[in-house]
Tab-separated table of C-alpha atoms and ligand atoms in Angstrom:
chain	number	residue	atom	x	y	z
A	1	UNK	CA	0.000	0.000	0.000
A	2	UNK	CA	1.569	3.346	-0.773
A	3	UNK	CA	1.277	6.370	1.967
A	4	UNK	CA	-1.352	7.936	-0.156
A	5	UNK	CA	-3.279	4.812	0.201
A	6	UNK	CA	-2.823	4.543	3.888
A	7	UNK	CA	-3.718	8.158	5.000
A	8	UNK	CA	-6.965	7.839	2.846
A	9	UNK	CA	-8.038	4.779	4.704
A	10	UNK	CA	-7.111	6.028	8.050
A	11	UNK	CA	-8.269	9.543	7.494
A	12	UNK	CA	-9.850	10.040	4.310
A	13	UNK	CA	-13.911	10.967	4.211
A	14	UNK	CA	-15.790	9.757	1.025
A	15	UNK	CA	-17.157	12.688	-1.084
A	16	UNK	CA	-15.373	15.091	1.454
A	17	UNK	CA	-11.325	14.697	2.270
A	18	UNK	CA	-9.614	12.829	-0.353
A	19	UNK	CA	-5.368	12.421	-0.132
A	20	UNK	CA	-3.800	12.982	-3.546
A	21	UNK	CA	-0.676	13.630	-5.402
A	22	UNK	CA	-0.073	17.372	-5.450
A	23	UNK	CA	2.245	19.208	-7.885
A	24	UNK	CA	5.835	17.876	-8.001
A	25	UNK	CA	4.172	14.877	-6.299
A	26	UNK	CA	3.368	16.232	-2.922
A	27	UNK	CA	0.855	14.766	-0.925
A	28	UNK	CA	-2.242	16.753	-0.678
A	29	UNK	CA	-5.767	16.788	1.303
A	30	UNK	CA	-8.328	17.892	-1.171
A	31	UNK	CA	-11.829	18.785	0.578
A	32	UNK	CA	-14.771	19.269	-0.805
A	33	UNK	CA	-17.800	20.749	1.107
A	34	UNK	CA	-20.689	22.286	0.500
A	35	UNK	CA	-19.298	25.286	2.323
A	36	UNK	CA	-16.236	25.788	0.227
A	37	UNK	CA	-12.975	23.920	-1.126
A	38	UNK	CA	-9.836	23.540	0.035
A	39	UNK	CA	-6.466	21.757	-0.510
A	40	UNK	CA	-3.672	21.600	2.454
A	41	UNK	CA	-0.238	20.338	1.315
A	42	UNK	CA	1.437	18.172	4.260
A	43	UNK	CA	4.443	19.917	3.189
A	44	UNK	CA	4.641	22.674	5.764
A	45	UNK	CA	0.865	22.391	6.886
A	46	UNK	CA	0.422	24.069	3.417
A	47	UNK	CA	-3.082	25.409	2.876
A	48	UNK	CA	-3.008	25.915	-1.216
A	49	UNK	CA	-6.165	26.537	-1.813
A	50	UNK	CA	-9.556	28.225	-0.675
A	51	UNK	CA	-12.554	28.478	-2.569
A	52	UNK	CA	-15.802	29.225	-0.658
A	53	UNK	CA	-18.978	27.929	-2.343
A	54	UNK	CA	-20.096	30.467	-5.538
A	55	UNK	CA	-16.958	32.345	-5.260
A	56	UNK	CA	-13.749	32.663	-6.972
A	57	UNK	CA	-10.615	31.176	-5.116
A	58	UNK	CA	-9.089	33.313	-2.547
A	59	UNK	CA	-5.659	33.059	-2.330
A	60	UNK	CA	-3.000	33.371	-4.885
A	61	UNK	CA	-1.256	30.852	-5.737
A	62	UNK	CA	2.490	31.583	-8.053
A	63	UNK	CA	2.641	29.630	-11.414
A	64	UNK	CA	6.483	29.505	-10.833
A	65	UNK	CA	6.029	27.947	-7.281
A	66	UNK	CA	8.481	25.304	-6.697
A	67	UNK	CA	6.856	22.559	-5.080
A	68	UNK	CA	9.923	20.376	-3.806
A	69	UNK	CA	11.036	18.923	-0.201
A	70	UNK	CA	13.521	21.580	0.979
A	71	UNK	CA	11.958	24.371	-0.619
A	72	UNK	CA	9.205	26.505	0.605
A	73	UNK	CA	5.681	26.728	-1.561
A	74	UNK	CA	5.006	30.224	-3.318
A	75	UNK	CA	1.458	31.545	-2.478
A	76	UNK	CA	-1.080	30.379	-0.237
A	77	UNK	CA	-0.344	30.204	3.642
A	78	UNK	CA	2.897	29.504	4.565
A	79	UNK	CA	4.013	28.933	8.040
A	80	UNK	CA	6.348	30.884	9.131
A	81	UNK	CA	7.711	29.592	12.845
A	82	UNK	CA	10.236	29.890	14.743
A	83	UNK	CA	11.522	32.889	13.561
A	84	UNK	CA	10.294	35.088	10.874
A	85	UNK	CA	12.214	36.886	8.408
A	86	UNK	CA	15.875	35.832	8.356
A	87	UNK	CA	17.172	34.835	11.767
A	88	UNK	CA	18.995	37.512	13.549
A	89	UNK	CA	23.030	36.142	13.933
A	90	UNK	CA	22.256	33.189	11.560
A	91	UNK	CA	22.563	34.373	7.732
A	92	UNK	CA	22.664	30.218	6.825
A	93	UNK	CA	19.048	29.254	8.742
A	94	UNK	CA	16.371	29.378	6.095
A	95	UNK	CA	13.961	32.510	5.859
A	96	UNK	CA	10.800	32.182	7.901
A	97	UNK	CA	12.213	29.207	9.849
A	98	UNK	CA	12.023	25.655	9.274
A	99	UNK	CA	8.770	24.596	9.644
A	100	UNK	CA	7.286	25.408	6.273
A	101	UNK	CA	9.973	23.312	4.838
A	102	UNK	CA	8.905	20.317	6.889
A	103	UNK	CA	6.421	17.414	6.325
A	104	UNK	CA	3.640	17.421	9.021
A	105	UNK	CA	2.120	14.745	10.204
A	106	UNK	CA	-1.868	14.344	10.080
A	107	UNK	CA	-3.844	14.137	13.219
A	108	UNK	CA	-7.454	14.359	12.584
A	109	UNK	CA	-9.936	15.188	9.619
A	110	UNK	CA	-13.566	15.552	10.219
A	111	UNK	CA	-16.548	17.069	9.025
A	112	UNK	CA	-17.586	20.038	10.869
A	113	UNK	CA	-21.123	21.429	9.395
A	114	UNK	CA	-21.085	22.470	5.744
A	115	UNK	CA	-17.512	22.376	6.045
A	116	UNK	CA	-14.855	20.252	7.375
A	117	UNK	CA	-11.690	20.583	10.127
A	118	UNK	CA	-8.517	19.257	9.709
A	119	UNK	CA	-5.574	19.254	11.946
A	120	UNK	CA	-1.894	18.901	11.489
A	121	UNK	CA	1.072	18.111	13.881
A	122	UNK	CA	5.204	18.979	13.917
A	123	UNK	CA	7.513	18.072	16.854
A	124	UNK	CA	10.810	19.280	17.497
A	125	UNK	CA	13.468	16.925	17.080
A	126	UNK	CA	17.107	16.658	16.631
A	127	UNK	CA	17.330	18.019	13.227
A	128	UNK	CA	15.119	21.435	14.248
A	129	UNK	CA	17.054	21.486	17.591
A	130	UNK	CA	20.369	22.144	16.072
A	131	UNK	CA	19.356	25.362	15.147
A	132	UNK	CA	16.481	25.786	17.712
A	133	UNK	CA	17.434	24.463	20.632
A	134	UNK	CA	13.344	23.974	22.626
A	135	UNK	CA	11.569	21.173	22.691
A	136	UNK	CA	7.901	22.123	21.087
A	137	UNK	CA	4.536	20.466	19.470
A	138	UNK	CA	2.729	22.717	16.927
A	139	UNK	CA	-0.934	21.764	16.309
A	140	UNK	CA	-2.270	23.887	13.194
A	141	UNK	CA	-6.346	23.664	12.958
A	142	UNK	CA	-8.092	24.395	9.381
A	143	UNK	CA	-11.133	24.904	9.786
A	144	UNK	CA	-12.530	25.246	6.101
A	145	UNK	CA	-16.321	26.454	5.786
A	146	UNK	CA	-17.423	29.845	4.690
A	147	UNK	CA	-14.715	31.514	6.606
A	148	UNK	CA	-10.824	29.670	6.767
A	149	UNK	CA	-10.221	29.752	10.177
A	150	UNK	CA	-6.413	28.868	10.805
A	151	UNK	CA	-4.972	28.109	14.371
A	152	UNK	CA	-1.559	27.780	14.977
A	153	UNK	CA	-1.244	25.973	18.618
A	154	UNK	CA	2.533	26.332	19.838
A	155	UNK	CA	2.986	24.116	22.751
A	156	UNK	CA	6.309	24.431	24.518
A	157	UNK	CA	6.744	20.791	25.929
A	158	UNK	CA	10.351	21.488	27.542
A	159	UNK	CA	11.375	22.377	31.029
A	160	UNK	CA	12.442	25.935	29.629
A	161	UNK	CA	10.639	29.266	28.515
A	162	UNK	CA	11.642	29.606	25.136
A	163	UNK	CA	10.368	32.716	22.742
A	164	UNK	CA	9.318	32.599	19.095
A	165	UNK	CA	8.075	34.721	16.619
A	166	UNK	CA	5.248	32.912	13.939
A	167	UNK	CA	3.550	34.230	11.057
A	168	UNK	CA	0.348	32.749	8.564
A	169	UNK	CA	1.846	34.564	5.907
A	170	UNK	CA	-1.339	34.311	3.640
A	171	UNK	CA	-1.862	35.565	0.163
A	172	UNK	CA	-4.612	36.756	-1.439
A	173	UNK	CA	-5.247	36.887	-5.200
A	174	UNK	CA	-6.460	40.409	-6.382
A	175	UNK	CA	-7.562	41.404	-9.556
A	176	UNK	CA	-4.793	44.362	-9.551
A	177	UNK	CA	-2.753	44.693	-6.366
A	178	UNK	CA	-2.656	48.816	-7.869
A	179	UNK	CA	-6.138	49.177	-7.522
A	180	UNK	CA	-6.882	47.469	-4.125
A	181	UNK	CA	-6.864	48.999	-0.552
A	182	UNK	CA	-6.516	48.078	3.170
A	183	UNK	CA	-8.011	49.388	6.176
A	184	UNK	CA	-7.454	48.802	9.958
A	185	UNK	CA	-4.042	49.833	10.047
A	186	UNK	CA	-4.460	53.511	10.581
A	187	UNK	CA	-1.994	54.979	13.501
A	188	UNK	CA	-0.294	52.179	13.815
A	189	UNK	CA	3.761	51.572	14.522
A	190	UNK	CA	5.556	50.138	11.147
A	191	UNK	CA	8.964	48.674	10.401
A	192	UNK	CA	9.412	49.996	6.545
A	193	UNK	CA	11.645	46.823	5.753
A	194	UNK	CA	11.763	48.175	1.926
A	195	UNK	CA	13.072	51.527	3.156
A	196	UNK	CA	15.932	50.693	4.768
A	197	UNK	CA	14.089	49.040	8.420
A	198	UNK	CA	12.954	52.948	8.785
A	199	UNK	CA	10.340	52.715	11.865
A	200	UNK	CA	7.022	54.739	10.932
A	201	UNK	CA	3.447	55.405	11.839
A	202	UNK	CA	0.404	54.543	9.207
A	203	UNK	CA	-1.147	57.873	8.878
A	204	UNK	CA	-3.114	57.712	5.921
A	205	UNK	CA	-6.199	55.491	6.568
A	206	UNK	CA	-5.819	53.409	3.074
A	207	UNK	CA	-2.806	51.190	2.527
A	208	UNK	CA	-2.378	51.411	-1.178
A	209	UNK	CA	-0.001	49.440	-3.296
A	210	UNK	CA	1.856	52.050	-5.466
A	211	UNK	CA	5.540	50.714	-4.554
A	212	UNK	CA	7.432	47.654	-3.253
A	213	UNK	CA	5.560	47.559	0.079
A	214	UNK	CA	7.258	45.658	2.886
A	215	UNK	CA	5.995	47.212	6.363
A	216	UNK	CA	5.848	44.961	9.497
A	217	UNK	CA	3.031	46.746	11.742
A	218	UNK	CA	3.863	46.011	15.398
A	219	UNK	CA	1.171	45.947	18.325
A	220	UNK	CA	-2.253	45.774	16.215
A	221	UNK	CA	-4.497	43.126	16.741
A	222	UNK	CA	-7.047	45.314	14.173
A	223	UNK	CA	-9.378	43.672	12.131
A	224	UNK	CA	-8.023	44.554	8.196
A	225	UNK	CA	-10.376	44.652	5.089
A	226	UNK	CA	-8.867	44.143	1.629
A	227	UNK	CA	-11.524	46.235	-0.781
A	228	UNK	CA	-10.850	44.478	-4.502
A	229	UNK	CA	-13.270	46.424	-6.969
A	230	UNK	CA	-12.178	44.641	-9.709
A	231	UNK	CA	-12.848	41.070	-8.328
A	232	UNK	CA	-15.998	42.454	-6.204
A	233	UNK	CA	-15.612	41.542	-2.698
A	234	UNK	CA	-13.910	42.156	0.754
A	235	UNK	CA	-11.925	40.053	2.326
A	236	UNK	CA	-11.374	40.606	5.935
A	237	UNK	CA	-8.738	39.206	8.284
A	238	UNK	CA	-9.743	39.179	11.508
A	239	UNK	CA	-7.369	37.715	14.436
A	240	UNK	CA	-6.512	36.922	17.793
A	241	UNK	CA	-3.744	35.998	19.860
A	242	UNK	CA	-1.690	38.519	16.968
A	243	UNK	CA	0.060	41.584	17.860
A	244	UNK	CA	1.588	42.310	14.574
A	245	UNK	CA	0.541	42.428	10.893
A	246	UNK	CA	2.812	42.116	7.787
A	247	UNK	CA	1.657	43.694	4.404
A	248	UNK	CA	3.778	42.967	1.367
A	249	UNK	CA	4.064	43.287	-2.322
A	250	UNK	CA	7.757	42.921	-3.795
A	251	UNK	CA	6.709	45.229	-7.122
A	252	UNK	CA	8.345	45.310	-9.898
A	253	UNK	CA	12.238	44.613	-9.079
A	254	UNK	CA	11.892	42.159	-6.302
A	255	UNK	CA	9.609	40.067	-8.345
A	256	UNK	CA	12.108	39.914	-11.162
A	257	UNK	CA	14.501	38.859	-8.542
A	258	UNK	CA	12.262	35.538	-7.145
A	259	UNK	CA	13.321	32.571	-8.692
A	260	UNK	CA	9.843	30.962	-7.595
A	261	UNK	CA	7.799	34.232	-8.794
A	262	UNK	CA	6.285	35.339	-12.414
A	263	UNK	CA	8.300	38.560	-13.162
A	264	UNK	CA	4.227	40.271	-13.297
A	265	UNK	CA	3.053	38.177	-10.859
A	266	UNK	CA	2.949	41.087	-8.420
A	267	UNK	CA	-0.066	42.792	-9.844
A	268	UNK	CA	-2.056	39.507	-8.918
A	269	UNK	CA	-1.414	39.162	-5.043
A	270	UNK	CA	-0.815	41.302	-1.682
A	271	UNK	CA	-0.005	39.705	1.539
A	272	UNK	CA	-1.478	40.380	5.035
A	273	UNK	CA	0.249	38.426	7.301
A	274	UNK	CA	-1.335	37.084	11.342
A	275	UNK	CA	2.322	37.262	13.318
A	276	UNK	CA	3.930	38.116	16.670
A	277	UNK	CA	7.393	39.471	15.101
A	278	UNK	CA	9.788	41.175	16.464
A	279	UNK	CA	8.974	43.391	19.716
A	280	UNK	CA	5.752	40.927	19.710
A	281	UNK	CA	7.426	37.399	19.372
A	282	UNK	CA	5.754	35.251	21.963
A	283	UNK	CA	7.529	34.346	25.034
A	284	UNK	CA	6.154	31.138	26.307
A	285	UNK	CA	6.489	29.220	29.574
A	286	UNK	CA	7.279	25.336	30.063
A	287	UNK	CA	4.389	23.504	29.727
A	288	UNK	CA	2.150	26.155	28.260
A	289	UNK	CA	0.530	26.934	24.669
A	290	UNK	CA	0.083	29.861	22.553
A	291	UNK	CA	-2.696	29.771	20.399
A	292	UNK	CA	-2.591	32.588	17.230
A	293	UNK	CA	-5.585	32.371	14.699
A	294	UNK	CA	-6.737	34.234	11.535
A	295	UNK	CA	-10.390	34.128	10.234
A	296	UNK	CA	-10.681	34.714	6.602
A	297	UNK	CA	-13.691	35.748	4.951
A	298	UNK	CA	-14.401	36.734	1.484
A	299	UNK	CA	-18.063	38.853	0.597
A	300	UNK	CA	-18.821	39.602	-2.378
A	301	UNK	CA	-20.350	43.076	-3.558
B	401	BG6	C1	7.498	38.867	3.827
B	401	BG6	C2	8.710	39.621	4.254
B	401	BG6	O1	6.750	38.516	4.940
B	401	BG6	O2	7.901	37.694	3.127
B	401	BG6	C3	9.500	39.996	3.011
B	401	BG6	O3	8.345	40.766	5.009
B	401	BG6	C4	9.844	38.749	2.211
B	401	BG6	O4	10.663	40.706	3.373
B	401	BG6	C5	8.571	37.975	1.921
B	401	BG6	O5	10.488	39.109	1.022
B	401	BG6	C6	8.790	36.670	1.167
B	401	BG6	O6	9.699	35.859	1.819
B	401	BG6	P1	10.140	34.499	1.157
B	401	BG6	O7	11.190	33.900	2.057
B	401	BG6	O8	8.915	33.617	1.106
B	401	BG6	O9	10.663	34.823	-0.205
């Protein structure tokens, strides 16, 4: 029996979770509900794909996404954990930590009204501890239905506080990243990564992509809202257990620059990341959890 064939009969749901081969042959869960569709990659707790019933897909996905063990997955929500960004004194640990490079193991699928839940595990072990040294269990819940509603469960399982910064780093498709906006960010603290880790304040209500747009907003646990008037809907982002949001578009230059991103691809996507970065990465007791979640929802006009 292959591994496809055993995680279908242990956790597979006729007509609603199904395990396939993915692009470059990664295992998948594709789910089917009356409330929406999904798929979730196993490599790094992946979610690909979100399409609630009537509507078009969510997130962006890149057509030059690499899709290989060792590499992270371009689009979507990747997980960023421990660290975010590149790690501060470490120029050789990956970017966004190791976890969406991992496989994750499955722990439960079920139905959950119209929709379904489905819930991933990753342990620490020897390999993560050599450049993390904690002992941890993440627990990531998708909950797929007419919202996504992603919790990442941190659970520090060592006899030591340890603290880590995490991020859902999601991606939504737009019909012209020029013509969107975002709200909820108004007066709030930013790190301008794209101009030169200046720290500034959000005064203009509207975020507006008109420039490579790389600001991590610290202490914010604000509800945003993504207006797209060319696909005809909001999307909102609501969190908790988040002190810090992350909105990015590389434009023109940095796109070129991504091996794993169409040189246009840019006009098609914005990010608005759930994290605890920086002055909000989480500092968490032995024996304790952390639990940070985004809700996603998508109305059209
Ligand atoms: C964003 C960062 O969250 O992720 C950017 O703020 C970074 O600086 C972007 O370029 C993409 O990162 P990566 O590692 O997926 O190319």
């Amino acid at each position: 029996m292959t591994e496809l064939e055993k995680l279908q009969n242990r956790f597979g749901i006729t007509g609603l979770a199904r395990f396939e081969e993915g692009m470059g042959g990664l295992p998948r869960i594709a789910l089917t509900t009356p409330a929406a569709d999904a798929t979730v990659y196993l490599h790094g707790a992946h979610v690909a794909h979100y399409k609630p019933a009537g509507q078009r897909g969510v997130l962006f996905m890149s057509a030059a996404s690499q899709y290989r063990t060792g590499r992270p997955i371009r689009g979507g929500v990747p997980i960023c954990f421990p660290w975010f960004a590149a790690r501060a004194g470490d120029p050789d640990a990956p970017m966004h930590g190791f976890v969406r490079l991992g496989d994750w193991s499955v722990e439960s699928i079920q139905r959950s009204g119209e929709g379904a839940s489905v819930v991933l595990g990753f342990k620490s072990n020897s390999a993560t501890k050599m450049s993390f040294n904690a002992d941890f269990e993440l627990r990531y819940h998708i909950l797929v239905g007419p919202k996504l509603d992603l919790t990442l469960e941190v659970r520090n399982t060592g006899e030591r506080e340890f603290s880590f910064e995490a991020a859902l780093h999601t991606y939504f498709a737009v019909a012209d990243s020029r013509n969107i906006t975002i709200d909820g960010l108004q007066n709030t603290e930013y790190v301008a990564k794209s101009e030169g880790m200046q720290r500034k304040t959000q005064t203009d209500p509207l975020i507006r992509i008109d420039r490579e747009v790389d600001r991590v907003y610290q202490n914010t646990q604000a509800t945003c809202r993504l207006e797209d008037p060319g696909f005809g809907r909001t999307i909102t982002v609501e969190k908790e257990n988040s002190n810090t949001t992350v909105v990015w578009n590389p434009w023109i230059d940095k796109a070129a620059n991504m091996a794993d991103f169409g040189d246009e691809e840019w006009t098609g996507m914005v990010c608005i990341e759930t994290a605890n970065s920086a002055e909000n990465a989480v500092h968490l007791p032995a024996g304790q959890a952390h639990r940070m979640r985004a809700v996603i929802q998508s109305t059209p006009h």
